[in-house]
Short mmCIF file of C-alpha atoms and ligand atoms in Angstrom, two decimals:
data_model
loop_
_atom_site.label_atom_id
_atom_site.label_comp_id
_atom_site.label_asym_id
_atom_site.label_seq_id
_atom_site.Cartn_x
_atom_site.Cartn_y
_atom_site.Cartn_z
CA UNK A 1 3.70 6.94 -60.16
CA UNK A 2 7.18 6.35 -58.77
CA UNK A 3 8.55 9.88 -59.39
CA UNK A 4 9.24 11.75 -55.80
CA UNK A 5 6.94 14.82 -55.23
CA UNK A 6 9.27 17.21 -55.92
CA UNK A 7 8.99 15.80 -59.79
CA UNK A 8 5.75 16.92 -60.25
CA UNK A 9 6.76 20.49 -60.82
CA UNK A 10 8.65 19.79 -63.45
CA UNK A 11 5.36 19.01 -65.16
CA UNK A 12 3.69 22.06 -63.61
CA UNK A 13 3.20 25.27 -65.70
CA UNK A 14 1.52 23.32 -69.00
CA UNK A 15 -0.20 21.08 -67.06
CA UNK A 16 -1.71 23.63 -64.92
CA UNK A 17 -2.85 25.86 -67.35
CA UNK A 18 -4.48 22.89 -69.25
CA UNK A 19 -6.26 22.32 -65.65
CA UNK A 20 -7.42 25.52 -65.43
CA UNK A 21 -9.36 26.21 -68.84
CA UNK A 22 -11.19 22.50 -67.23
CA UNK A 23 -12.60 24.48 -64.35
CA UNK A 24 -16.51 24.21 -64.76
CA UNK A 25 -18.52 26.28 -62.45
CA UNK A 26 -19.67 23.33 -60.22
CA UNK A 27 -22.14 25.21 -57.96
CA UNK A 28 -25.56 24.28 -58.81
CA UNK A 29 -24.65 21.45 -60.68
CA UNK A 30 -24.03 17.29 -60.90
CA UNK A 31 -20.42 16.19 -60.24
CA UNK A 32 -19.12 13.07 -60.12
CA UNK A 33 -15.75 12.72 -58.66
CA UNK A 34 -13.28 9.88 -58.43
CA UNK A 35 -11.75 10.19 -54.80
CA UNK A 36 -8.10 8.03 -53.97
CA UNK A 37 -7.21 6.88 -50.61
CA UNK A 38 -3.77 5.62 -49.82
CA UNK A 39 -2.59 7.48 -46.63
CA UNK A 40 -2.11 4.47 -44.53
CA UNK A 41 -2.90 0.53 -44.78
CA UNK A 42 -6.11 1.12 -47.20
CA UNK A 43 -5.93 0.99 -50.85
CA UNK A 44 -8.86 2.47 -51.67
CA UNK A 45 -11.04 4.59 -54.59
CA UNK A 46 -14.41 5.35 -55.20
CA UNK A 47 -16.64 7.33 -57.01
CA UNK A 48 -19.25 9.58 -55.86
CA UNK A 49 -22.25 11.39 -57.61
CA UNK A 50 -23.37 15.09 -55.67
CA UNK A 51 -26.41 16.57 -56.96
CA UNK A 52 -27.26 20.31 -57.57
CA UNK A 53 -29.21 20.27 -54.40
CA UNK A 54 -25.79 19.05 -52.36
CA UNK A 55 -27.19 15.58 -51.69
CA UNK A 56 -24.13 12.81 -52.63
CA UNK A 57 -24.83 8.76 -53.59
CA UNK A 58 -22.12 6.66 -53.70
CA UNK A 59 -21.41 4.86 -56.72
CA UNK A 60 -19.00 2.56 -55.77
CA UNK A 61 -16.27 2.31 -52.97
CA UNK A 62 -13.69 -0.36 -53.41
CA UNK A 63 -11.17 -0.69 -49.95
CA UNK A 64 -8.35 -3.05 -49.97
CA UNK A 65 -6.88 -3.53 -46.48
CA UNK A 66 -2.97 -4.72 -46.06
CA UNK A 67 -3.71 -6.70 -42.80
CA UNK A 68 -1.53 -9.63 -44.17
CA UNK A 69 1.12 -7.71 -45.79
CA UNK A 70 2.09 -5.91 -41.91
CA UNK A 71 0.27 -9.13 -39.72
CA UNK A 72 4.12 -10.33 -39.64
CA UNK A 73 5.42 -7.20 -38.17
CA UNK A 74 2.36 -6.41 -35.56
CA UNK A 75 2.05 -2.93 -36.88
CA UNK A 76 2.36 -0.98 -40.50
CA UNK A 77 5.02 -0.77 -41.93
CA UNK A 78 5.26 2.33 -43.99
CA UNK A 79 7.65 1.08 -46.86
CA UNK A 80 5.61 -2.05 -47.28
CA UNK A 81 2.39 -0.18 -47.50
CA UNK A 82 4.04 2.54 -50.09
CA UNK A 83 4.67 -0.75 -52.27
CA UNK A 84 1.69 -2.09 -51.67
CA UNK A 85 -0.32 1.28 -53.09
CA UNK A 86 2.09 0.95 -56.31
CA UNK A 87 0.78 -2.53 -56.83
CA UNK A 88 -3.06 -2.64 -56.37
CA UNK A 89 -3.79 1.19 -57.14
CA UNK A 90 -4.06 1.26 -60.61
CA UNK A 91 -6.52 -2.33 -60.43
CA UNK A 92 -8.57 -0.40 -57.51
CA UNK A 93 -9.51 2.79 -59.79
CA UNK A 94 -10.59 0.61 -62.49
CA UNK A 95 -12.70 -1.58 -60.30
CA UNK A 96 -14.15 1.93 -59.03
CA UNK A 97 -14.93 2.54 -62.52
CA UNK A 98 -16.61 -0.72 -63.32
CA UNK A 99 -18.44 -0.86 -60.20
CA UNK A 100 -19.87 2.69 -60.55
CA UNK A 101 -20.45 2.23 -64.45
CA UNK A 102 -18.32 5.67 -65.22
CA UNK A 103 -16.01 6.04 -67.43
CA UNK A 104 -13.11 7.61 -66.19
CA UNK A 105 -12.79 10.20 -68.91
CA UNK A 106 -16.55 11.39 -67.74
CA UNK A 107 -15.51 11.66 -64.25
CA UNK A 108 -15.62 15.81 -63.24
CA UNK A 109 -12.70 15.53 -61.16
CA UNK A 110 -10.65 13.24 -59.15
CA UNK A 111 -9.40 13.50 -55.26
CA UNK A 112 -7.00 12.01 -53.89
CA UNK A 113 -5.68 12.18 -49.83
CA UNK A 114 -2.77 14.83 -49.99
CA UNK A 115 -2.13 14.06 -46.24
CA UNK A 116 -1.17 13.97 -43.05
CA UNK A 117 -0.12 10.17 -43.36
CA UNK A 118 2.71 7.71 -44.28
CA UNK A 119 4.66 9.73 -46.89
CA UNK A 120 5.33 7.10 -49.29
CA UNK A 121 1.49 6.25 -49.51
CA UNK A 122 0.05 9.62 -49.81
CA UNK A 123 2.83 10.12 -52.88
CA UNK A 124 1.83 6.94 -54.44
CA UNK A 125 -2.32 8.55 -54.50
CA UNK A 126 -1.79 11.49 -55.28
CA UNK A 127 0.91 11.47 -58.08
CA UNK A 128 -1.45 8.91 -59.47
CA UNK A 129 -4.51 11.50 -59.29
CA UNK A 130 -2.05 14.33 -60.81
CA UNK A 131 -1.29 11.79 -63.40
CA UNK A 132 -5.03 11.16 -63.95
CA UNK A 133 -6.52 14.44 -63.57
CA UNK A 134 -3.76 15.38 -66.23
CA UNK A 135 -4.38 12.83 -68.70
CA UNK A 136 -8.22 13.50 -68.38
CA UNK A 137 -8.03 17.41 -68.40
CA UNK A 138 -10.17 17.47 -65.20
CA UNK A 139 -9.33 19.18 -62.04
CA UNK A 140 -7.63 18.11 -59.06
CA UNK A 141 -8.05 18.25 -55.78
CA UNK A 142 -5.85 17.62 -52.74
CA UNK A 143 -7.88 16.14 -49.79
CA UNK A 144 -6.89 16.77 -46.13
CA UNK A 145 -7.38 13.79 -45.08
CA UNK A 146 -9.18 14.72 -42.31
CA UNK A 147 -11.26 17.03 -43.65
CA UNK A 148 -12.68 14.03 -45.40
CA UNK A 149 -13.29 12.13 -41.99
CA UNK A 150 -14.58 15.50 -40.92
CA UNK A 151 -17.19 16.13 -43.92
CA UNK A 152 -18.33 12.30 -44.59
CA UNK A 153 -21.50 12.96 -42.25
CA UNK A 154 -22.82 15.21 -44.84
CA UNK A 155 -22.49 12.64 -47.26
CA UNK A 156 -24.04 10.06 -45.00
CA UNK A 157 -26.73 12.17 -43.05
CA UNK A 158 -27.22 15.33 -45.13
CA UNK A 159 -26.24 17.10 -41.95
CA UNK A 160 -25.68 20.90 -41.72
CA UNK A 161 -22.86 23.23 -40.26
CA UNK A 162 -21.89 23.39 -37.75
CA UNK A 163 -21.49 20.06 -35.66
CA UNK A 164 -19.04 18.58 -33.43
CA UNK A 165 -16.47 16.41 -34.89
CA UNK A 166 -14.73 12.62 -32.79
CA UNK A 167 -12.39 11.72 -34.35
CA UNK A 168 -10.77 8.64 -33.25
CA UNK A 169 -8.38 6.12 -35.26
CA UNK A 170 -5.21 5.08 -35.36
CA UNK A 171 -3.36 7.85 -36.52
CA UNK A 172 -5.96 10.59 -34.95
CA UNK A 173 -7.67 10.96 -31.48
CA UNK A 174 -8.85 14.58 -31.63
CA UNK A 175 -11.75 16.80 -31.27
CA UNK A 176 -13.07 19.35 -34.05
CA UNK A 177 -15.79 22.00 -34.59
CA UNK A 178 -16.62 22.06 -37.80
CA UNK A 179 -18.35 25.23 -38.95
CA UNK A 180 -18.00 24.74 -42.92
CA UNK A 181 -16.19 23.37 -45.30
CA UNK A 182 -12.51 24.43 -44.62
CA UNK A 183 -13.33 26.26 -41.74
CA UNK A 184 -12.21 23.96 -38.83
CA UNK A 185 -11.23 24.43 -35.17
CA UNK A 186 -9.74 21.59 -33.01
CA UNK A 187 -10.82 21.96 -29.58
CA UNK A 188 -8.36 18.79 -28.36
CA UNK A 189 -6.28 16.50 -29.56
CA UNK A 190 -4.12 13.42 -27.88
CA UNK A 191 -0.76 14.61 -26.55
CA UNK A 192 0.77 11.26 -26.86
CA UNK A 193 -0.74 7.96 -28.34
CA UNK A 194 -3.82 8.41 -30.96
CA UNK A 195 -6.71 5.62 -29.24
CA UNK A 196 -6.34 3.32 -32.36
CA UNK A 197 -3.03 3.18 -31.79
CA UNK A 198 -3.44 2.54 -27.68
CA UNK A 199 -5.87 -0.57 -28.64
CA UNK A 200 -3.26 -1.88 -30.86
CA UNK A 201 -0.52 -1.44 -28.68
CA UNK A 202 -2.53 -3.35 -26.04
CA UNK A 203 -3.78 -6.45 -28.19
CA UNK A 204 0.01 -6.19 -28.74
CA UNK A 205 1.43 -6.49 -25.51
CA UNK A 206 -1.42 -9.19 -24.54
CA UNK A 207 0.08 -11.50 -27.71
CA UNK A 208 -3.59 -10.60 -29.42
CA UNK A 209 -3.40 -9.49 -33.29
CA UNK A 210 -3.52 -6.74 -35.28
CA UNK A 211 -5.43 -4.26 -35.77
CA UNK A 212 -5.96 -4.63 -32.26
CA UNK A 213 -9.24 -2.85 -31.32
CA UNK A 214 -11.31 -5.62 -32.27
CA UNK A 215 -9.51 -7.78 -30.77
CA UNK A 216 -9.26 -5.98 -27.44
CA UNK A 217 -13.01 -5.62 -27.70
CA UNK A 218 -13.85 -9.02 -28.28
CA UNK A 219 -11.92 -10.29 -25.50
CA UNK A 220 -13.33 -6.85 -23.36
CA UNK A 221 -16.71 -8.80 -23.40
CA UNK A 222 -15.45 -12.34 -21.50
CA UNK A 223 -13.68 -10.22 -19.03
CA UNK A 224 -14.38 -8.60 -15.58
CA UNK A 225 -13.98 -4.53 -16.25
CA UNK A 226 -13.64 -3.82 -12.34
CA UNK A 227 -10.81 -6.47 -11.47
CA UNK A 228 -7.99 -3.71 -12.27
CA UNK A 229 -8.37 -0.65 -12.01
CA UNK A 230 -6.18 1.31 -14.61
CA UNK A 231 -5.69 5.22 -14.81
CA UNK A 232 -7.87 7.64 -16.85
CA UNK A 233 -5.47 10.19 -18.37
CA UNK A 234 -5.98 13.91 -17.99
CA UNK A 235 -9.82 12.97 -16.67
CA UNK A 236 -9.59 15.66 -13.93
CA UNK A 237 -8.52 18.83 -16.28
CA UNK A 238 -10.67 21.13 -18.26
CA UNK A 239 -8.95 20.78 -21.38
CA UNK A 240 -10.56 18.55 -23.82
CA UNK A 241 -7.04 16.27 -25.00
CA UNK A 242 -6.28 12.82 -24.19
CA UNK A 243 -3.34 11.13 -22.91
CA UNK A 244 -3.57 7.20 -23.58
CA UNK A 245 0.41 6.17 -22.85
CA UNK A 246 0.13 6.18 -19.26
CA UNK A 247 -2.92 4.23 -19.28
CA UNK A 248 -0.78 1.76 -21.43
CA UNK A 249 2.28 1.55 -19.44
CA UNK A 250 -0.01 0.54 -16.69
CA UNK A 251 -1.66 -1.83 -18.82
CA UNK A 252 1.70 -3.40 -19.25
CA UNK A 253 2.96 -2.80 -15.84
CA UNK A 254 -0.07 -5.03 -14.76
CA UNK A 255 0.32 -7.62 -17.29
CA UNK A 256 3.88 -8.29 -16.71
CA UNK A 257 2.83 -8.19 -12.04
CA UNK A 258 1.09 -11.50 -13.26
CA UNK A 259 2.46 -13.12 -15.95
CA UNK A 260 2.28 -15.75 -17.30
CA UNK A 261 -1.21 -14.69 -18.49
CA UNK A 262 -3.83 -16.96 -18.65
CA UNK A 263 -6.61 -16.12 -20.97
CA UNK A 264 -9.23 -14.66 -18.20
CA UNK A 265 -6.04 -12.31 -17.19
CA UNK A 266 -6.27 -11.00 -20.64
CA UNK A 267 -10.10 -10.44 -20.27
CA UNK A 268 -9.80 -8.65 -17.88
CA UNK A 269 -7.06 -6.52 -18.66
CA UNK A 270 -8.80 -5.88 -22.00
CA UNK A 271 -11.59 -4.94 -20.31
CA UNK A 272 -10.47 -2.93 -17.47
CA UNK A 273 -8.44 -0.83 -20.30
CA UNK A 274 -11.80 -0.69 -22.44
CA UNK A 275 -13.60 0.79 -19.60
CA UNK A 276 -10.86 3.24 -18.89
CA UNK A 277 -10.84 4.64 -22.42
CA UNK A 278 -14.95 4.49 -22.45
CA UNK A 279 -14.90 6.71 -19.06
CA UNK A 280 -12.53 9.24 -20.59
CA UNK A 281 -14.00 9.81 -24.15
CA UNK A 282 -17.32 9.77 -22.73
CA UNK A 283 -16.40 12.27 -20.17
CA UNK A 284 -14.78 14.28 -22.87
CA UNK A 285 -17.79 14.38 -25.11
CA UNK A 286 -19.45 15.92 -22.41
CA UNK A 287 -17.45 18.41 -21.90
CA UNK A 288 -16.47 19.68 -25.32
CA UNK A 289 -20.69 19.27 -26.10
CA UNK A 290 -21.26 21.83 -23.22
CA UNK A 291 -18.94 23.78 -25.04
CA UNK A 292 -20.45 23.36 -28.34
CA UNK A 293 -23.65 24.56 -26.81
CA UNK A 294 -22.00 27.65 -24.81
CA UNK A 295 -20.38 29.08 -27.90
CA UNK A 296 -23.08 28.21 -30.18
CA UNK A 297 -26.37 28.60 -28.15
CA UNK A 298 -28.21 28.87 -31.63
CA UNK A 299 -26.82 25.32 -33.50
CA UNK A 300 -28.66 22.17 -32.76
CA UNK A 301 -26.19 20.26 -31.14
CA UNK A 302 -24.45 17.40 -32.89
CA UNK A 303 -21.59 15.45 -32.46
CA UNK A 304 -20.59 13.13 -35.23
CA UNK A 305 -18.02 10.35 -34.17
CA UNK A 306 -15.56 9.13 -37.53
CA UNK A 307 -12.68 6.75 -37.34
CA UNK A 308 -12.02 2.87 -36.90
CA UNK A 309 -12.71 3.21 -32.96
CA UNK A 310 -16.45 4.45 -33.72
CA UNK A 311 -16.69 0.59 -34.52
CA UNK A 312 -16.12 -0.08 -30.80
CA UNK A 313 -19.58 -1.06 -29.11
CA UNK A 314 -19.07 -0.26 -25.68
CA UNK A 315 -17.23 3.44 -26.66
CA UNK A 316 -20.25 3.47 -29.12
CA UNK A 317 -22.91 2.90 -26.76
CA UNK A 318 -21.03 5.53 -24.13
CA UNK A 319 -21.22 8.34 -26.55
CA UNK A 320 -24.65 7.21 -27.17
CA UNK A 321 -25.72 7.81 -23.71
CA UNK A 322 -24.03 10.64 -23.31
CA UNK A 323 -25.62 12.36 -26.11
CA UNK A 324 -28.74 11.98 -24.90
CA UNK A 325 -28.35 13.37 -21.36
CA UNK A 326 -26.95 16.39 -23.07
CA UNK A 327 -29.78 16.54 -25.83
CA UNK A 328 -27.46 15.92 -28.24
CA UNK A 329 -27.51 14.17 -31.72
CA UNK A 330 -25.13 11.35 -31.90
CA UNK A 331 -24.23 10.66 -35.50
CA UNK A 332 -22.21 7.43 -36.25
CA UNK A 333 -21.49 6.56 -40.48
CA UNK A 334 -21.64 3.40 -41.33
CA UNK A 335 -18.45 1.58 -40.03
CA UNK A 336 -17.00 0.90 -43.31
CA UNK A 337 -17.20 5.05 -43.85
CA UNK A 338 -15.63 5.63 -40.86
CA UNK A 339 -12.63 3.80 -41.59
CA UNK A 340 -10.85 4.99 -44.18
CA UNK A 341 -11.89 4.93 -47.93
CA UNK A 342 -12.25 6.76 -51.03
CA UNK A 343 -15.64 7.80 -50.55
CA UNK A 344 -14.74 10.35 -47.99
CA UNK A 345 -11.49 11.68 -50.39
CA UNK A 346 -14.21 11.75 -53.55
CA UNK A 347 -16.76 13.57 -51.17
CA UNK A 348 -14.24 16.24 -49.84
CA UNK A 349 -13.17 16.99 -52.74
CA UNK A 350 -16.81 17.17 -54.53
CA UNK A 351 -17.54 19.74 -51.58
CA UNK A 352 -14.81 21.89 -51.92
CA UNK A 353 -15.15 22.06 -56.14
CA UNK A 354 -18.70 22.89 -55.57
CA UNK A 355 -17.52 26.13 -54.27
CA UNK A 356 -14.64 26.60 -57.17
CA UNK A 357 -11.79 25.49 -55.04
CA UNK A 358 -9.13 23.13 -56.68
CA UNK A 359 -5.68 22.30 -56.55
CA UNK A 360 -2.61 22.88 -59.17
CA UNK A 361 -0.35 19.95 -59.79
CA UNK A 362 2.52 21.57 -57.60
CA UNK A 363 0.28 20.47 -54.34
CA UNK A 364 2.46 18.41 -52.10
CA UNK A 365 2.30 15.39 -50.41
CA UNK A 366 2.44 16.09 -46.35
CA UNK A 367 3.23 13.80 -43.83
CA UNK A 368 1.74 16.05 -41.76
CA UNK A 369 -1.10 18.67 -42.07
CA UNK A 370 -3.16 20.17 -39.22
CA UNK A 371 -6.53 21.11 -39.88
CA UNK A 372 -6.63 24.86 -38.79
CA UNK A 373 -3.94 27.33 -37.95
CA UNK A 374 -3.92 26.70 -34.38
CA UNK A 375 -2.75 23.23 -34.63
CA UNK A 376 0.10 24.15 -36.00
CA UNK A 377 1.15 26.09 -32.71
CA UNK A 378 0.94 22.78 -30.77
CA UNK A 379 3.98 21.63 -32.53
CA UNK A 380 5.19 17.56 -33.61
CA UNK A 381 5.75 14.36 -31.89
CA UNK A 382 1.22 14.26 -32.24
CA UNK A 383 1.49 10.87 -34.13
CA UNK A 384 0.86 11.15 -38.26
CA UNK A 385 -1.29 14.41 -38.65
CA UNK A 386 -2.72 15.11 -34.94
O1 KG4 B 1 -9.72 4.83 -39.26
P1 KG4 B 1 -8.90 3.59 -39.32
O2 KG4 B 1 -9.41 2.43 -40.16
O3 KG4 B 1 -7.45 3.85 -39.86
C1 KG4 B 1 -6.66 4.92 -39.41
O4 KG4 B 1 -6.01 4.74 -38.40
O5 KG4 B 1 -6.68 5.97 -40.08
O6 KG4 B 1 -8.70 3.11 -37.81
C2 KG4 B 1 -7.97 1.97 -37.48
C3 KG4 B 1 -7.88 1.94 -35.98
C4 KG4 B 1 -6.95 0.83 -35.49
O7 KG4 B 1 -6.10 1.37 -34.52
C5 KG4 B 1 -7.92 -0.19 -34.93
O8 KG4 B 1 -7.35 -0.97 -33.89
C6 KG4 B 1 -9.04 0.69 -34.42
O9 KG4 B 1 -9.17 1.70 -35.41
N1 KG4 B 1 -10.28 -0.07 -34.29
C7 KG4 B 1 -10.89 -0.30 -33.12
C8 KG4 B 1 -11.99 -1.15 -33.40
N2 KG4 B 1 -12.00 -1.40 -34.75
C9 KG4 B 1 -10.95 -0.73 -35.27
N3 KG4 B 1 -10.60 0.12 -31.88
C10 KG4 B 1 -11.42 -0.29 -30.88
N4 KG4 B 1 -12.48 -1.11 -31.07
C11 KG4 B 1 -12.80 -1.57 -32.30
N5 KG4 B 1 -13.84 -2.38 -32.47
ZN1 ZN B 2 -8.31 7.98 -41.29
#
């Protein structure tokens, strides 16, 4: 488990060949998958069932959240959380196990995050899954993690290509049409800050804790949203990315005018910054579902919304309302499927076995990963994966 990535090929021709003579022909057939999450501050594994028909049930989905191993530091800290994988991971998968009465040995195959994340975490998951998908002769596959935000909807709602993807957390604030499995194209992204990340950074700067959104939202409801007035990045352009440091720096601009803060100041500013962010992802929405419907006239148009910001009530109920003046379907997962957790990693990689695709133990662990080609041509500096 502690062996660098590059390691792993030393194991590869053997090991690969004994993976390959395990490659069923899924399609039309029961799989159950064990899926590994550790690409950021969640320890997490699961196990999910997908029938012949497609349809998936969840068998069990343990999450472990660092919040007190990084509280101390007001953010994540990456080597912490690499440790923190090596200690509960092992514990996690068996729990998994338990939970979904499986035996690991009958599991079909086992996923595990591949990236974009923190380095040290996705190596911790996924030399673990290369370890287990080894020992158990069963194939592997390496999860984009955001394909698995992307594709969780179809575990959730049994929805059908093609829909519009929100994604929003703290690593990711982007938009995504996704037509199939691995056929993706991001239609906007953030060009600084992810929104996760802006929340946090606020609850920071206002002394709140961490993770920040709910914080911010919490104190969002006891304060006035029209006693400051802060900027809403990028709102007048066509394109469909977001900007959210400006909107920050005025956040912090403002708090320091008036400091000390009392705690209606904070309120306030929480929820003049909440309404901000609410005007410009709603307005975005808008625009990227009259795309959606311009470029395909003949899809039903749905926008799913994934990521620990779909938790957010007011940004919820925005997107809600939005929706429906387009005549749109609004899909939300369950919260604790938004945020990350090895359901999503087990259903990825379920999806993309069904249609014979797997990974040989030489995959690498990548800090960062677009999902199509194009993002690749928008270059670094996007936060870990956007
Ligand atoms: O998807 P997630 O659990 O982890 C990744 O970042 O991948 O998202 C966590 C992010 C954090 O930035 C957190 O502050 C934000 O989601 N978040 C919220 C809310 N709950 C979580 N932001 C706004 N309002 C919330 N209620
Ligand atoms: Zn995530």
């Amino acid at each position: 488990m502690r062996r660098k990535g590059e390691d792993c090929k030393a194991v590869g021709s053997p090991v690969v060949r004994a993976h390959a003579l395990n490659l069923k022909d899924f399609s039309g057939k029961r799989m159950r998958l064990l899926g590994i999450e550790t690409s950021c501050d969640e320890t997490a594994a699961a196990i999910v069932e997908r029938d012949a028909s497609g349809r998936g049930t969840i068998l069990s989905n343990i999450v472990r959240s660092q919040y007190a191993e990084h509280a101390p530091y007001g953010g994540v800290v990456p080597e912490l959380a690499a440790r923190a994988h090596v200690s509960h991971l092992d514990h996690i998968i068996a729990r998994a196990a338990t939970e979904a009465g499986v035996a690991l040995a009958s599991v079909d195959g086992v996923a595990a995050t591949a990236g974009p994340g923190l380095i040290g975490g996705v190596l911790v998951g996924l030399t673990t899954a290369k370890a287990l998908a080894a020992a158990l002769g069963k194939p592997l596959v390496a999860v984009n993690h955001l394909e698995a935000h992307a594709l969780t909807a179809r575990l959730t709602d049994g929805l059908s290509f093609p829909y519009l993807l929100l994604l929003v957390s703290g690593g990711h604030s982007q938009f995504v049409l996704v037509r199939g499995v691995g056929d993706y194209e991001r239609w906007g992204t953030t060009i600084d800050d992810a929104l996760g990340e802006a929340f946090d950074k606020v609850a920071k700067l206002l002394g709140l804790g961490n993770p920040g959104g709910p914080e911010v939202e919490r104190q969002a409801l006891l304060g006035d949203p029209t006693r400051f007035r802060f900027p809403r990045p990028l709102l007048k352009e066509d394109r469909l990315d977001f900007s959210f440091s400006g909107l920050k720096t005025a956040v912090r601009l403002a708090a320091e005018q008036i400091a000390p803060l009392a705690p209606q100041d904070v309120a306030d500013i929480c929820a003049g910054f909440q309404l901000a962010v609410t005007e410009v992802v709603t307005t975005r929405a808008a625009a990227a579902l009259g795309r959606f419907c311009a470029e395909l006239p003949d899809a039903p148009p749905v926008l799913v919304v994934a990521g620990g910001v779909a938790a957010n009530q007011a940004i919820g109920g925005g997107l809600r309302h939005t929706a429906e003046r387009m005549g749109a379907r609004l899909v939300v997962p369950p919260i604790p499927l938004c945020t990350d957790n090895g359901v999503m990693v087990a259903w990825a990689g379920a999806e993309r076995l069904a249609l014979g695709d797997s990974d040989d133990f030489a995959a690498a662990a990548k800090a960062r990963w677009p999902l199509d080609s194009a993002d690749m041509a928008l270059g670094s500096g996007l936060g870990h994966g956007d």
